[in-house]
N, CA, C and O atoms as a GROMACS GRO file, in nm:
protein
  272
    1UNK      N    1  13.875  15.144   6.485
    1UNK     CA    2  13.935  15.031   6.418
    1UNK      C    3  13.905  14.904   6.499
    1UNK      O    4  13.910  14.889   6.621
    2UNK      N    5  13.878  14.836   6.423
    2UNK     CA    6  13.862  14.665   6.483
    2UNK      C    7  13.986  14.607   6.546
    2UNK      O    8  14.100  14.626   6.503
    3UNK      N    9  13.943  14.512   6.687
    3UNK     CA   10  14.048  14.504   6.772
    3UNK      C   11  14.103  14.364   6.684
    3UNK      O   12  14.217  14.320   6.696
    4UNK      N   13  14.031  14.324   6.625
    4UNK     CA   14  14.137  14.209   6.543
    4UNK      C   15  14.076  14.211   6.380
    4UNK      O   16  14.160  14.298   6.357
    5UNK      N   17  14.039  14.202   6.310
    5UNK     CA   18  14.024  14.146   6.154
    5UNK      C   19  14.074  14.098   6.066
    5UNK      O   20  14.186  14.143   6.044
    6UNK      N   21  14.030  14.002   5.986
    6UNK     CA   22  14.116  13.906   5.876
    6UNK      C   23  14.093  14.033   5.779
    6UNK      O   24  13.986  14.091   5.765
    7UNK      N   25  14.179  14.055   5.732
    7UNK     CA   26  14.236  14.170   5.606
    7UNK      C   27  14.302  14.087   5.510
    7UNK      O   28  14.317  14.142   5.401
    8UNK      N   29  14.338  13.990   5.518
    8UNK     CA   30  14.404  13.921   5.336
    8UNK      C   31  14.410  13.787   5.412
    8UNK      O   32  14.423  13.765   5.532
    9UNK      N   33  14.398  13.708   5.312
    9UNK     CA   34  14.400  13.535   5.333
    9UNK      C   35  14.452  13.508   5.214
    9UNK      O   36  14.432  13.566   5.107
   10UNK      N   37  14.556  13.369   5.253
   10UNK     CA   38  14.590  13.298   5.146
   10UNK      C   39  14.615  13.115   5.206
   10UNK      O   40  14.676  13.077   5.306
   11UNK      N   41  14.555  13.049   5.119
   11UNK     CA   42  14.587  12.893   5.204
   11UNK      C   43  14.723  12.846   5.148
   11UNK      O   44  14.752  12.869   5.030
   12UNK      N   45  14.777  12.803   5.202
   12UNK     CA   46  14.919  12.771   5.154
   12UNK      C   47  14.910  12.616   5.224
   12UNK      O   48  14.875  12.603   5.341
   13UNK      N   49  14.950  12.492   5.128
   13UNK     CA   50  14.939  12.363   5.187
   13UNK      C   51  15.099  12.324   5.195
   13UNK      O   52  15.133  12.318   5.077
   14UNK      N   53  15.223  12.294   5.282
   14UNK     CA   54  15.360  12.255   5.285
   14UNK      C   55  15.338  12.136   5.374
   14UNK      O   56  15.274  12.108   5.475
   15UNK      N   57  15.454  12.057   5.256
   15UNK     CA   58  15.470  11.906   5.343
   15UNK      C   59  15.518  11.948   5.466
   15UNK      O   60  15.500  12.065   5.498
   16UNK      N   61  15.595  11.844   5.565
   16UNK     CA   62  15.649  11.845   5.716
   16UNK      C   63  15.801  11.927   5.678
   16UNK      O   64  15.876  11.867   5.601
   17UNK      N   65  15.835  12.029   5.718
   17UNK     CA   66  15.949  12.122   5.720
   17UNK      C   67  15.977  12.212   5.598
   17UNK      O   68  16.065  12.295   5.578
   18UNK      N   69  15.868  12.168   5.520
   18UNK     CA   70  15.884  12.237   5.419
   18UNK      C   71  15.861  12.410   5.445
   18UNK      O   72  15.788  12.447   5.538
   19UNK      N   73  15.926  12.505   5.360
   19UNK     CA   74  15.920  12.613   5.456
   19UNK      C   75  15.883  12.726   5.310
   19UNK      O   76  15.989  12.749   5.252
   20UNK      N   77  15.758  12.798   5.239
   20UNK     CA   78  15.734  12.872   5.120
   20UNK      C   79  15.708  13.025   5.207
   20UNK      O   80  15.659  13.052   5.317
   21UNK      N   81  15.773  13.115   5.083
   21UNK     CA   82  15.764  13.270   5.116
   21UNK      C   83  15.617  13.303   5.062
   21UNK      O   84  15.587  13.256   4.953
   22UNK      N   85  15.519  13.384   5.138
   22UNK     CA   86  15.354  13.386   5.051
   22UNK      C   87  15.368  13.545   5.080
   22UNK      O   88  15.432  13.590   5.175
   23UNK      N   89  15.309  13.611   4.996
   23UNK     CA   90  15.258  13.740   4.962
   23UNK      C   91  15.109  13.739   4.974
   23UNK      O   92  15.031  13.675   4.904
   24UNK      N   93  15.078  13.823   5.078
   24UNK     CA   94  14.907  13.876   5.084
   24UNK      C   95  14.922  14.070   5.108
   24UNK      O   96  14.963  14.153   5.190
   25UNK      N   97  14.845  14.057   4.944
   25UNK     CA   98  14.823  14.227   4.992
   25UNK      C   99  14.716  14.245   5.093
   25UNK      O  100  14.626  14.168   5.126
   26UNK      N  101  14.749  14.376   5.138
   26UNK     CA  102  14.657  14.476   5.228
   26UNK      C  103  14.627  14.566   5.146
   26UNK      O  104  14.711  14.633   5.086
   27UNK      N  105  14.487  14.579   5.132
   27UNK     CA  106  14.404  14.674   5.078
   27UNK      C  107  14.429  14.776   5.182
   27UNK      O  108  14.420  14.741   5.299
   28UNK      N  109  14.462  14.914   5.148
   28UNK     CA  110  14.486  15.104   5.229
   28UNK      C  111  14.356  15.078   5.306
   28UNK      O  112  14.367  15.088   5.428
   29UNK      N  113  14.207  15.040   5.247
   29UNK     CA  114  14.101  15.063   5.311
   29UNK      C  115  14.098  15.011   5.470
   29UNK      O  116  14.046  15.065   5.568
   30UNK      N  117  14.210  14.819   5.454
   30UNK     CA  118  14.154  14.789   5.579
   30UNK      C  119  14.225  14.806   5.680
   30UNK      O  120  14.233  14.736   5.781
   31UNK      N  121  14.317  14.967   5.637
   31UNK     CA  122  14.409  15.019   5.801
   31UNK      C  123  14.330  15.112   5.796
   31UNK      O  124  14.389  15.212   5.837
   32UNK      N  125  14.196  15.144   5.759
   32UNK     CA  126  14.119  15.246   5.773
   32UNK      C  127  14.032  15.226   5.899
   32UNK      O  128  14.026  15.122   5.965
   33UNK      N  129  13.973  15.327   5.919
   33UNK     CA  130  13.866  15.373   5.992
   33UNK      C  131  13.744  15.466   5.960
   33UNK      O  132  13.764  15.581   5.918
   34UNK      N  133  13.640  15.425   5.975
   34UNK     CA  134  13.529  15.560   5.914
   34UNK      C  135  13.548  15.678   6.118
   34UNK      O  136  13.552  15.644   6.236
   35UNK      N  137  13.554  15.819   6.040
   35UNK     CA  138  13.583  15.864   6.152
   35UNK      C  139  13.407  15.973   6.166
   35UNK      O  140  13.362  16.050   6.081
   36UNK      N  141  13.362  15.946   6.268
   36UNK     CA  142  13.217  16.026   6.290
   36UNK      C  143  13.229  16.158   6.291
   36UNK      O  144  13.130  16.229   6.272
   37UNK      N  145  13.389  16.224   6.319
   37UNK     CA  146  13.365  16.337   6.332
   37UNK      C  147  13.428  16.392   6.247
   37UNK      O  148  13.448  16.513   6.250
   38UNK      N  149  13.479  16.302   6.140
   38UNK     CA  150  13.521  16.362   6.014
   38UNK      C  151  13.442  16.342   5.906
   38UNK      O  152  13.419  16.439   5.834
   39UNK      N  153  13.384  16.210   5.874
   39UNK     CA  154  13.283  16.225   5.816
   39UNK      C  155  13.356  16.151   5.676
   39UNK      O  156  13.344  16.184   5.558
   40UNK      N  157  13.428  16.052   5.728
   40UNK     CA  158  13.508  16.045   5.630
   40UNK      C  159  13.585  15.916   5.687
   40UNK      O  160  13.573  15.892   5.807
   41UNK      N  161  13.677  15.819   5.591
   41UNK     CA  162  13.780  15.705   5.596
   41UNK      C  163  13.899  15.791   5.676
   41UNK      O  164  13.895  15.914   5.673
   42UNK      N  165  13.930  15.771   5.698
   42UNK     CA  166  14.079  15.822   5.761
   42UNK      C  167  14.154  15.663   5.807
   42UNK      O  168  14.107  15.566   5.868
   43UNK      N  169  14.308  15.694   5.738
   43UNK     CA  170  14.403  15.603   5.741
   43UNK      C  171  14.427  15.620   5.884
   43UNK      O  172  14.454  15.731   5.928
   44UNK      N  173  14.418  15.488   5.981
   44UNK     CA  174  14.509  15.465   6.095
   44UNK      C  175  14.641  15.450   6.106
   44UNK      O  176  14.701  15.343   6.114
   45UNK      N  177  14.697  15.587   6.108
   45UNK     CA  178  14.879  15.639   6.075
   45UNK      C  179  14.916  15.583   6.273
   45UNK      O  180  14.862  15.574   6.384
   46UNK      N  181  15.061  15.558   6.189
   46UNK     CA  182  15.143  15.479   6.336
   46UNK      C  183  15.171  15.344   6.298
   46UNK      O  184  15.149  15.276   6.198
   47UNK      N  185  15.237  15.322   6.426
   47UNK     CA  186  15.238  15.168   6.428
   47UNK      C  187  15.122  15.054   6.439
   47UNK      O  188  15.043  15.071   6.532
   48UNK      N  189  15.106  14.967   6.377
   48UNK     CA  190  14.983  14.870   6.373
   48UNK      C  191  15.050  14.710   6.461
   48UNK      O  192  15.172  14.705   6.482
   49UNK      N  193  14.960  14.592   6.504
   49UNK     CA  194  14.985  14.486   6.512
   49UNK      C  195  14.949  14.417   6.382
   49UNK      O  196  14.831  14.404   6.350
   50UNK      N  197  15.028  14.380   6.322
   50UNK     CA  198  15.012  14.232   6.228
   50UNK      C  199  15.047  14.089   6.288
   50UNK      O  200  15.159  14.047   6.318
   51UNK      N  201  14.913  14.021   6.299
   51UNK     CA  202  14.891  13.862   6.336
   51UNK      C  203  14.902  13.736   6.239
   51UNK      O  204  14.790  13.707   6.199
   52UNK      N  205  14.987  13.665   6.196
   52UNK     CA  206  15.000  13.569   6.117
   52UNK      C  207  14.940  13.425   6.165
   52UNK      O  208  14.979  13.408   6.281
   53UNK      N  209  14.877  13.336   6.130
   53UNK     CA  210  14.866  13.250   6.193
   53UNK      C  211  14.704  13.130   6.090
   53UNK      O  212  14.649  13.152   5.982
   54UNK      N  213  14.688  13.042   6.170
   54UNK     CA  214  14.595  12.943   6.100
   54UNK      C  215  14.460  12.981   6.129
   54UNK      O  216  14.369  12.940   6.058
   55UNK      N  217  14.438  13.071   6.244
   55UNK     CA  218  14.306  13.085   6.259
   55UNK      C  219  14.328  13.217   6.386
   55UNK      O  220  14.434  13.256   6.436
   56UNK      N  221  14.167  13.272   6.417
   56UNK     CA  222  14.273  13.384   6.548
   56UNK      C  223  14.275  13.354   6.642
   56UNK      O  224  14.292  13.433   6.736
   57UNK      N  225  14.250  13.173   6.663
   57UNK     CA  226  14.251  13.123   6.733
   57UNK      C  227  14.424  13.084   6.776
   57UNK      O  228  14.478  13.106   6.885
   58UNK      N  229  14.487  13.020   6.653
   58UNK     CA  230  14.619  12.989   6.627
   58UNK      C  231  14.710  13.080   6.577
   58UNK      O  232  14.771  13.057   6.472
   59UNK      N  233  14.731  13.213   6.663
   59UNK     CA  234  14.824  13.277   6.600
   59UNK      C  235  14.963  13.229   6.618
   59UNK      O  236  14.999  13.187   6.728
   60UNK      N  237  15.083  13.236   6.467
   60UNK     CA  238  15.176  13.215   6.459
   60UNK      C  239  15.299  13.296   6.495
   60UNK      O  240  15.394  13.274   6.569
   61UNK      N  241  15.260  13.405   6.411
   61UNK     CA  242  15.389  13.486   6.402
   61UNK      C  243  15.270  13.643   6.475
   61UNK      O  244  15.147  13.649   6.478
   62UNK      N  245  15.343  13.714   6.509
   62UNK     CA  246  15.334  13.861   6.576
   62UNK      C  247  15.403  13.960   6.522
   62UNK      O  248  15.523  13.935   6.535
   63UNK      N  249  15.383  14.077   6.458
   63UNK     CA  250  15.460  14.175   6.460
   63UNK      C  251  15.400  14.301   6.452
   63UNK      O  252  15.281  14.303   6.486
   64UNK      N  253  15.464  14.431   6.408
   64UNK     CA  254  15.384  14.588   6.335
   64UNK      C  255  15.446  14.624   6.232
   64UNK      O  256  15.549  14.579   6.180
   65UNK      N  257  15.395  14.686   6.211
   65UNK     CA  258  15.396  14.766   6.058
   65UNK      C  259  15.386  14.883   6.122
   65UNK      O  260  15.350  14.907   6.238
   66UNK      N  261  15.440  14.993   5.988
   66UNK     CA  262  15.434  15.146   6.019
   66UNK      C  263  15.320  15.166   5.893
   66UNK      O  264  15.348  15.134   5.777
   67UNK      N  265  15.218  15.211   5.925
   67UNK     CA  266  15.132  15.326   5.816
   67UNK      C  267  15.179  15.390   5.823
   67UNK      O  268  15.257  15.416   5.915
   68UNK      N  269  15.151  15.461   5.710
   68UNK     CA  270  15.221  15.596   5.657
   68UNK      C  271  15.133  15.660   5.567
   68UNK      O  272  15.166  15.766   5.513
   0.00000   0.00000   0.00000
């Protein structure tokens, strides 16, 4: 698995304090992995990092997620 990748984008423009809830799906594929010795996608099960932010330069927010 890639140590960082953009997996969903959305531009959202808010005046000064203005504060909007945004929804970006995650496609199953991009907690995937192609595995060599399976021969096959296999879901990366566990906990993940999710990076929010303007660029991956400017990350905002930090957290994980559970795959399942």
């Amino acid at each position: 698995m890639a140590v960082r990748q953009l997996v969903g984008f959305r531009r959202v423009t808010l005046a000064p304090g203005e504060a909007q809830e945004v929804t970006v799906r995650i496609d199953g594929r991009a907690l995937s992995y192609w595995s060599v010795e399976d021969h096959a996608w296999v879901k990366a099960i566990g906990r993940r990092p999710l990076y929010v932010g303007a660029s991956s330069r400017d990350l905002r927010l930090q957290t994980e997620i559970d795959v399942q």
